[in-house]
PDB file of C-alpha atoms in Angstrom:
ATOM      1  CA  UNK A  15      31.824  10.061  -3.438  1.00  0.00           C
ATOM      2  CA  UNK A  16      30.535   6.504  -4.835  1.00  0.00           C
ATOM      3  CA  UNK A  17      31.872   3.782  -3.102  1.00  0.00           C
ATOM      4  CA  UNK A  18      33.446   1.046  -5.541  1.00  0.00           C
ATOM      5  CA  UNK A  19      34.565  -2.785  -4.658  1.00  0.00           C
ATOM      6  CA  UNK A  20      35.405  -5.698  -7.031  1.00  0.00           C
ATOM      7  CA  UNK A  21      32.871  -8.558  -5.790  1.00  0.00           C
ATOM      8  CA  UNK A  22      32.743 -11.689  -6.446  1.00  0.00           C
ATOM      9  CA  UNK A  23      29.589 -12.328  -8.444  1.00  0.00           C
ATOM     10  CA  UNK A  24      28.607 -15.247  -6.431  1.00  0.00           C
ATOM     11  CA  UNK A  25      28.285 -13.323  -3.328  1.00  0.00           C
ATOM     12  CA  UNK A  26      25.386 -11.183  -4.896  1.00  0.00           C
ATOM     13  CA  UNK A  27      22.439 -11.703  -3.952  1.00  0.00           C
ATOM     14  CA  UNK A  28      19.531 -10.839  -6.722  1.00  0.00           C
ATOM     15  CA  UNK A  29      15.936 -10.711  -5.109  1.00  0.00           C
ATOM     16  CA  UNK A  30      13.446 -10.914  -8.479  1.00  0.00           C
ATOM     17  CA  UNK A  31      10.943  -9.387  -6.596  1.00  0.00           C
ATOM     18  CA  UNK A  32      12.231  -6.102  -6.525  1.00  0.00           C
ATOM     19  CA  UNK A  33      13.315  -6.293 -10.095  1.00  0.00           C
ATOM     20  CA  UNK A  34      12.160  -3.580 -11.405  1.00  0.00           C
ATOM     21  CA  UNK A  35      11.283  -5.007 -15.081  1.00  0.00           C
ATOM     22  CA  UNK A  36       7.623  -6.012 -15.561  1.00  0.00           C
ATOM     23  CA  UNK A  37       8.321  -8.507 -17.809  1.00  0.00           C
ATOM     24  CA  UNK A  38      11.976 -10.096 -16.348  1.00  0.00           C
ATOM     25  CA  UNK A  39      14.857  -9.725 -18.382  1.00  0.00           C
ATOM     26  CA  UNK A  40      15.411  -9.158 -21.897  1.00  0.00           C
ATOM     27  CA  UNK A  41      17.570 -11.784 -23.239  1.00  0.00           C
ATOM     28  CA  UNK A  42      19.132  -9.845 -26.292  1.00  0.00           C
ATOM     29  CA  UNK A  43      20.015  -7.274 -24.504  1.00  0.00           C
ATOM     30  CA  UNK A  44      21.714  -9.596 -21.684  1.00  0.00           C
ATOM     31  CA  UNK A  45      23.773 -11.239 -24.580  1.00  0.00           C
ATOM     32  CA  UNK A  46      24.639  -7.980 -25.666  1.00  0.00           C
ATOM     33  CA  UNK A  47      26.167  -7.189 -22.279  1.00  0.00           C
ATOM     34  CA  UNK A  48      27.998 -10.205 -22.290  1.00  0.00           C
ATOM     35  CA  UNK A  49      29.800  -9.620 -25.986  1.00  0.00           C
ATOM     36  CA  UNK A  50      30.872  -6.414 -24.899  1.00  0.00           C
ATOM     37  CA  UNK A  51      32.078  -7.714 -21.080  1.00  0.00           C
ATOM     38  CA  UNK A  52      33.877 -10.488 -23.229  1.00  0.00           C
ATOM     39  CA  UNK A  53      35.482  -7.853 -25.407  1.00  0.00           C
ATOM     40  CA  UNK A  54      36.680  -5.497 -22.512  1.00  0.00           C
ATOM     41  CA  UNK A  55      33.838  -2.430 -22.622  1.00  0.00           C
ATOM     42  CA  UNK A  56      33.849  -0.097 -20.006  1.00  0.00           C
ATOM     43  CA  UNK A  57      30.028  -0.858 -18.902  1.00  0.00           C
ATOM     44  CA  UNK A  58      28.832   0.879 -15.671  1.00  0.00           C
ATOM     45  CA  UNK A  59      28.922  -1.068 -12.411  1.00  0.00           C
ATOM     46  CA  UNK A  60      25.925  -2.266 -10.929  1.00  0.00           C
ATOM     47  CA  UNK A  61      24.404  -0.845  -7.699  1.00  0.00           C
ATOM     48  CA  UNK A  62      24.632  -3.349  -4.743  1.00  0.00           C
ATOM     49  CA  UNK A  63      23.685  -2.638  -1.078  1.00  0.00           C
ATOM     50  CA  UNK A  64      25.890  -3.533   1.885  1.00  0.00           C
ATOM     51  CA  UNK A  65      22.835  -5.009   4.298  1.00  0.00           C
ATOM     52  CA  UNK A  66      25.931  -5.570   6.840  1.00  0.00           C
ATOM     53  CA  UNK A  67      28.750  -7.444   7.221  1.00  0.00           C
ATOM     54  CA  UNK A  68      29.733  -9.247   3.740  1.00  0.00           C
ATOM     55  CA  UNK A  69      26.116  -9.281   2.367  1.00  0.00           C
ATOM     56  CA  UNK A  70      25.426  -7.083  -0.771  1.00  0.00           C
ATOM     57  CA  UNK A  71      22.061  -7.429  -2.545  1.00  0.00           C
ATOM     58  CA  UNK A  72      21.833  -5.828  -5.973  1.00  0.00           C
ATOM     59  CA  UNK A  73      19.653  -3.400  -7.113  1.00  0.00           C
ATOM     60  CA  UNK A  74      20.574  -1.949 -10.079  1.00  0.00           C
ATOM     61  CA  UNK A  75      22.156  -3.739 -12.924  1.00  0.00           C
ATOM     62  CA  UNK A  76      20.312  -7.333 -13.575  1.00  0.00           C
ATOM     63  CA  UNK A  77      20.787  -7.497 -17.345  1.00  0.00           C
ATOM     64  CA  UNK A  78      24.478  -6.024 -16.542  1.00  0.00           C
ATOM     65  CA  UNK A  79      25.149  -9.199 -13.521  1.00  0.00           C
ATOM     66  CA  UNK A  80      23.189 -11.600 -15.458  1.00  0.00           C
ATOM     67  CA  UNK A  81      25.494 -10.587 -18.830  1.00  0.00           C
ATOM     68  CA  UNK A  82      28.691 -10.767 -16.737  1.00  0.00           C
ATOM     69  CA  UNK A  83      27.500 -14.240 -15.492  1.00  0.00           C
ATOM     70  CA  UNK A  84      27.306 -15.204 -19.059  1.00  0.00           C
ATOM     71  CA  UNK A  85      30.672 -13.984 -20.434  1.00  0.00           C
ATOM     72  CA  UNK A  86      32.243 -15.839 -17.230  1.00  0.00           C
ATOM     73  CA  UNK A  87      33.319 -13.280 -15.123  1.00  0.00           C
ATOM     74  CA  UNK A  88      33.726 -13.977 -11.223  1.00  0.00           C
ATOM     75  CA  UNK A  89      34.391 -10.780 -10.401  1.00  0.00           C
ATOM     76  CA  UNK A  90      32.755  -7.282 -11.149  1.00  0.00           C
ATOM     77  CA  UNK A  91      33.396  -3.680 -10.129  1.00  0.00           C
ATOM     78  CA  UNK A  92      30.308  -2.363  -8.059  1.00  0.00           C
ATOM     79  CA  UNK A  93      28.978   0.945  -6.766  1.00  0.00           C
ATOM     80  CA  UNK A  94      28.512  -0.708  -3.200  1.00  0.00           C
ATOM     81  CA  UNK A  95      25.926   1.451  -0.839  1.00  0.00           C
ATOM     82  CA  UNK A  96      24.874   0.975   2.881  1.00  0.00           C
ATOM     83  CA  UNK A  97      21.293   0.946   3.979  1.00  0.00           C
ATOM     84  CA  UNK A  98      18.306  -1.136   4.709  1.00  0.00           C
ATOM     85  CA  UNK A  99      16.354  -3.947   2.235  1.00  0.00           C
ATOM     86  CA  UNK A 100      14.007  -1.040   2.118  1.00  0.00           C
ATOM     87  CA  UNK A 101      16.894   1.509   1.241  1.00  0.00           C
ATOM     88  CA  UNK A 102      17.697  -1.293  -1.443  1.00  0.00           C
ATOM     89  CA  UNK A 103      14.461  -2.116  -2.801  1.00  0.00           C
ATOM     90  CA  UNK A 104      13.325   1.647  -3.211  1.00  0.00           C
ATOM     91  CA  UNK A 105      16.178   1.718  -5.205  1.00  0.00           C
ATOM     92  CA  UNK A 106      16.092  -0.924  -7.489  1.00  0.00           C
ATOM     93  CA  UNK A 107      12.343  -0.266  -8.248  1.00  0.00           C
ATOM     94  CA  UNK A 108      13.389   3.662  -9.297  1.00  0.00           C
ATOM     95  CA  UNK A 109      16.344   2.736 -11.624  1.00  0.00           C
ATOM     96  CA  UNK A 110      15.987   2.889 -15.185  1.00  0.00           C
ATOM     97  CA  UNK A 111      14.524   6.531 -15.919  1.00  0.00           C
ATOM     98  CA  UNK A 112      17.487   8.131 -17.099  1.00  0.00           C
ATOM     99  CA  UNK A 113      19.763   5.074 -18.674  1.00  0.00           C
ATOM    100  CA  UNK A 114      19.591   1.591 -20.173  1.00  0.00           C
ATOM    101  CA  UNK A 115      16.713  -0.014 -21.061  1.00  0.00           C
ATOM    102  CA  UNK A 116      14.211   1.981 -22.140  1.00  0.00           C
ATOM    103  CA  UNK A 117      11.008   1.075 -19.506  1.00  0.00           C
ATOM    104  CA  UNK A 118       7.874   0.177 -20.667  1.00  0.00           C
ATOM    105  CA  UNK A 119       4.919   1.231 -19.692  1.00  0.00           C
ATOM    106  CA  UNK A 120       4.819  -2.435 -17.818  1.00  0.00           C
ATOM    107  CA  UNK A 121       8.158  -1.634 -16.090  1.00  0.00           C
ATOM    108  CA  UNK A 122       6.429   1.978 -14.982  1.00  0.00           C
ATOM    109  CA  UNK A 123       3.351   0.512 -13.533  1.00  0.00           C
ATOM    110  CA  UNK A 124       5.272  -2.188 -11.586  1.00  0.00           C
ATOM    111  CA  UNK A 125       7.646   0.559 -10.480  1.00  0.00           C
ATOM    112  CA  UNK A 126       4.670   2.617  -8.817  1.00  0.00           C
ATOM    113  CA  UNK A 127       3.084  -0.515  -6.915  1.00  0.00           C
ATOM    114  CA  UNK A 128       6.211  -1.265  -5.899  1.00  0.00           C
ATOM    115  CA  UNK A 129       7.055   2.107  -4.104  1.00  0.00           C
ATOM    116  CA  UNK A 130       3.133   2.205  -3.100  1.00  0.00           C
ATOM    117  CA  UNK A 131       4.057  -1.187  -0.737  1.00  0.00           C
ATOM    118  CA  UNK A 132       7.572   0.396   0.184  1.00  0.00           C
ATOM    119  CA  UNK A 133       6.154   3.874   0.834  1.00  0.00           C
ATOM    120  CA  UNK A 134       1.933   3.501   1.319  1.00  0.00           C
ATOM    121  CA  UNK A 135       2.877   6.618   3.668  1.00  0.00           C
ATOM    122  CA  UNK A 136       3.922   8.986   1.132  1.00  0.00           C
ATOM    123  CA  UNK A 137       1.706  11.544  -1.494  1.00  0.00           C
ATOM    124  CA  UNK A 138       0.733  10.445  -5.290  1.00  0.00           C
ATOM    125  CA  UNK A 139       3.184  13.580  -5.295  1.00  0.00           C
ATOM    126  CA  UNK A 140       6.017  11.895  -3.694  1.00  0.00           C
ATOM    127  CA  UNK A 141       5.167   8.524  -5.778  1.00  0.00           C
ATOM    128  CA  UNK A 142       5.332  10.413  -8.575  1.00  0.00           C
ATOM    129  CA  UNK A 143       8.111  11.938  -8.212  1.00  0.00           C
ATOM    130  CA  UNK A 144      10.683   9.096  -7.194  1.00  0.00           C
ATOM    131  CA  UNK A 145       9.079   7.073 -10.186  1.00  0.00           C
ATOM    132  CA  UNK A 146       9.731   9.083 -12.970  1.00  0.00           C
ATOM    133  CA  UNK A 147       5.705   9.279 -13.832  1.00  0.00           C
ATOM    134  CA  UNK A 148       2.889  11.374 -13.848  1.00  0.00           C
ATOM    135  CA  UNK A 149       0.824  12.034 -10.314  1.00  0.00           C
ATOM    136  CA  UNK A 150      -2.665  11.098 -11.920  1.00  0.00           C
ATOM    137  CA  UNK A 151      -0.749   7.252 -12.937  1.00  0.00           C
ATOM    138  CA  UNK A 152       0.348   7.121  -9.130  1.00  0.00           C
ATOM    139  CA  UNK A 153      -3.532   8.067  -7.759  1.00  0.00           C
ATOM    140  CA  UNK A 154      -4.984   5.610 -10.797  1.00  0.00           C
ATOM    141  CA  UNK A 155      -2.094   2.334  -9.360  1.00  0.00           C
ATOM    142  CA  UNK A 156      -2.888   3.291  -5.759  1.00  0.00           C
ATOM    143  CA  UNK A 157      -6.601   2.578  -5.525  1.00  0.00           C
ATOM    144  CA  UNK A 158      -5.533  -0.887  -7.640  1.00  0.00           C
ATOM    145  CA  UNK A 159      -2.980  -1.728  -5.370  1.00  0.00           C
ATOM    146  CA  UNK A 160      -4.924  -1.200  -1.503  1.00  0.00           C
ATOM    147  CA  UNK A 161      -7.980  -3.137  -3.277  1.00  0.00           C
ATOM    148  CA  UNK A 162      -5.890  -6.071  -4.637  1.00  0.00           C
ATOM    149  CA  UNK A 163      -3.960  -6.633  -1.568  1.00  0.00           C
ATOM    150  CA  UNK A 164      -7.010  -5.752   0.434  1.00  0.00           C
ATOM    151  CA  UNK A 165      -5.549  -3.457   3.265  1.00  0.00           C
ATOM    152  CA  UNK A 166      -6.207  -0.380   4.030  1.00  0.00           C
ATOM    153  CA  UNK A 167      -4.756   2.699   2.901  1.00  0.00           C
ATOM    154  CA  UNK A 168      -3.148   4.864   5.306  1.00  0.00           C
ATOM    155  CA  UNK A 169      -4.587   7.350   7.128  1.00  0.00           C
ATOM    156  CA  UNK A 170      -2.017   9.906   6.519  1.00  0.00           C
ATOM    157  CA  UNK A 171       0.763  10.520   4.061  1.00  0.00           C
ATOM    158  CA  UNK A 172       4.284  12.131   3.959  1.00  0.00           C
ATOM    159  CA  UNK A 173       4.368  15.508   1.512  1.00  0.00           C
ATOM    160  CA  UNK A 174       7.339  16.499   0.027  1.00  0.00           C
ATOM    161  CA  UNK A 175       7.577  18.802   2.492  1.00  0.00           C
ATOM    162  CA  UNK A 176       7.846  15.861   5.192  1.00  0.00           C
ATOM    163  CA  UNK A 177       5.319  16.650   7.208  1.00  0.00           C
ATOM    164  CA  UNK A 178       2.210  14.486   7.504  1.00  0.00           C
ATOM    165  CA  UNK A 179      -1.164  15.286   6.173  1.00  0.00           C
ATOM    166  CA  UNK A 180      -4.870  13.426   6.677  1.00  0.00           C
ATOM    167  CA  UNK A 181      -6.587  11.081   3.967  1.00  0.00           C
ATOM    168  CA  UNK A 182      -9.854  10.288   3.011  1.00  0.00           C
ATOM    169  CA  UNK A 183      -9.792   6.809   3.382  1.00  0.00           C
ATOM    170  CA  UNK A 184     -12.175   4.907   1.031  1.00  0.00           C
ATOM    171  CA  UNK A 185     -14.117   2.244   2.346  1.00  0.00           C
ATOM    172  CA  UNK A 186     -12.827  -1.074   1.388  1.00  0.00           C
ATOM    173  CA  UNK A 187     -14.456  -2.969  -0.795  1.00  0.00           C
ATOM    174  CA  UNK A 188     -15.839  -6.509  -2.388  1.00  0.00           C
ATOM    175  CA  UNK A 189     -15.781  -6.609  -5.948  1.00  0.00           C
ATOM    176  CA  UNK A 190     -19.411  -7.474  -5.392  1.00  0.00           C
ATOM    177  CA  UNK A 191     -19.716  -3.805  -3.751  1.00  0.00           C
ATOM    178  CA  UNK A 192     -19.803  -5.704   0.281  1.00  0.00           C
ATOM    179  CA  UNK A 193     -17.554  -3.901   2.639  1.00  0.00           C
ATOM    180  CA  UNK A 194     -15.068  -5.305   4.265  1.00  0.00           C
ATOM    181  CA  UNK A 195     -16.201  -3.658   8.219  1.00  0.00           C
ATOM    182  CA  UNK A 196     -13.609  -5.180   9.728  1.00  0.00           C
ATOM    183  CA  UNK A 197     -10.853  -3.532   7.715  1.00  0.00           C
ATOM    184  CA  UNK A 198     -13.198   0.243   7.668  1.00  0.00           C
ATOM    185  CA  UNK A 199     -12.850   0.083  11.738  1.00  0.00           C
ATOM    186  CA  UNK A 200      -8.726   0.398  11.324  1.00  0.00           C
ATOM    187  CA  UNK A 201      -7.261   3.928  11.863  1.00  0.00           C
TER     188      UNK A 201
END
């Protein structure tokens, strides 16, 4: 059963860098949200995360906090969950599949490199799964996302199953082609 609170907006706290949209919000569709907050629609609530204590971070619901902010509510009814930043982020970067916005294929890609950093452990499998997207667009995003950040893949992931399986790690390398030896040498 969904645990719901009334919370004041101000005690929110909105980390943009697990938004999950690509391309930040939309504006028409946060003044949208804010006509029909201002004329008394029942809108979902927005997911927030109890990180302890009295902090909540959102992670589901931007346009929907950012349109409340704008029709001048203090005060919002929110599904309030317990867990971890990690818990939260997860979270906020698979929202979207099923409701609201429609994603682009922006919001998709950032929602795969997102749970690549969160989850490097898991399968393309797993990836896919949790994103809402095809396996092959997880494999394709993973090789981008260990090259651009330059660290290693790991040397193991987590199936579906849960149990851990080997990798062939590609070597790490230079745009020029160099290898990076330093980084090949990790486990």
């Amino acid at each position: 059963m969904p645990d719901f609170q009334i919370l004041r907006l101000d005690d929110i706290e909105v980390d943009n860098s697990i938004q999950p949209r690509a391309k930040g919000l939309d504006g028409g569709h946060v003044d949208d949200l804010a006509a029909a907050y201002t004329a008394g629609a029942d809108i979902p609530p927005p997911v927030v995360w109890n990180l302890g204590g009295e902090r909540f971070r959102l992670s589901q619901g931007y346009h929907r906090l950012k349109g409340a902010k704008k029709a001048k509510l203090t005060e919002l009814k929110c599904e309030v969950r317990r867990g971890t930043e990690t818990d939260c982020a997860i979270d906020s970067a698979t929202s979207n599949q099923g409701h609201g916005l429609k994603r682009s294929n922006d919001d998709k890609r950032r929602c795969v490199e997102l749970l690549l950093k969160l989850l490097p452990e898991h399968t393309d499998t797993v990836i896919a799964e949790k994103a809402g997207v095809a396996q092959s667009f997880v494999a394709e995003r993973r090789g981008g996302v260990f090259k651009s950040d330059l660290n290693t893949p790991p040397s193991t992931r987590t199936g579906q199953d849960g149990r851990r399986y080997k990798t062939n790690k590609p070597k790490i390398r230079l745009e020029t082609g160099e290898e990076f030896p330093h980084l090949n040498e990790r486990g």
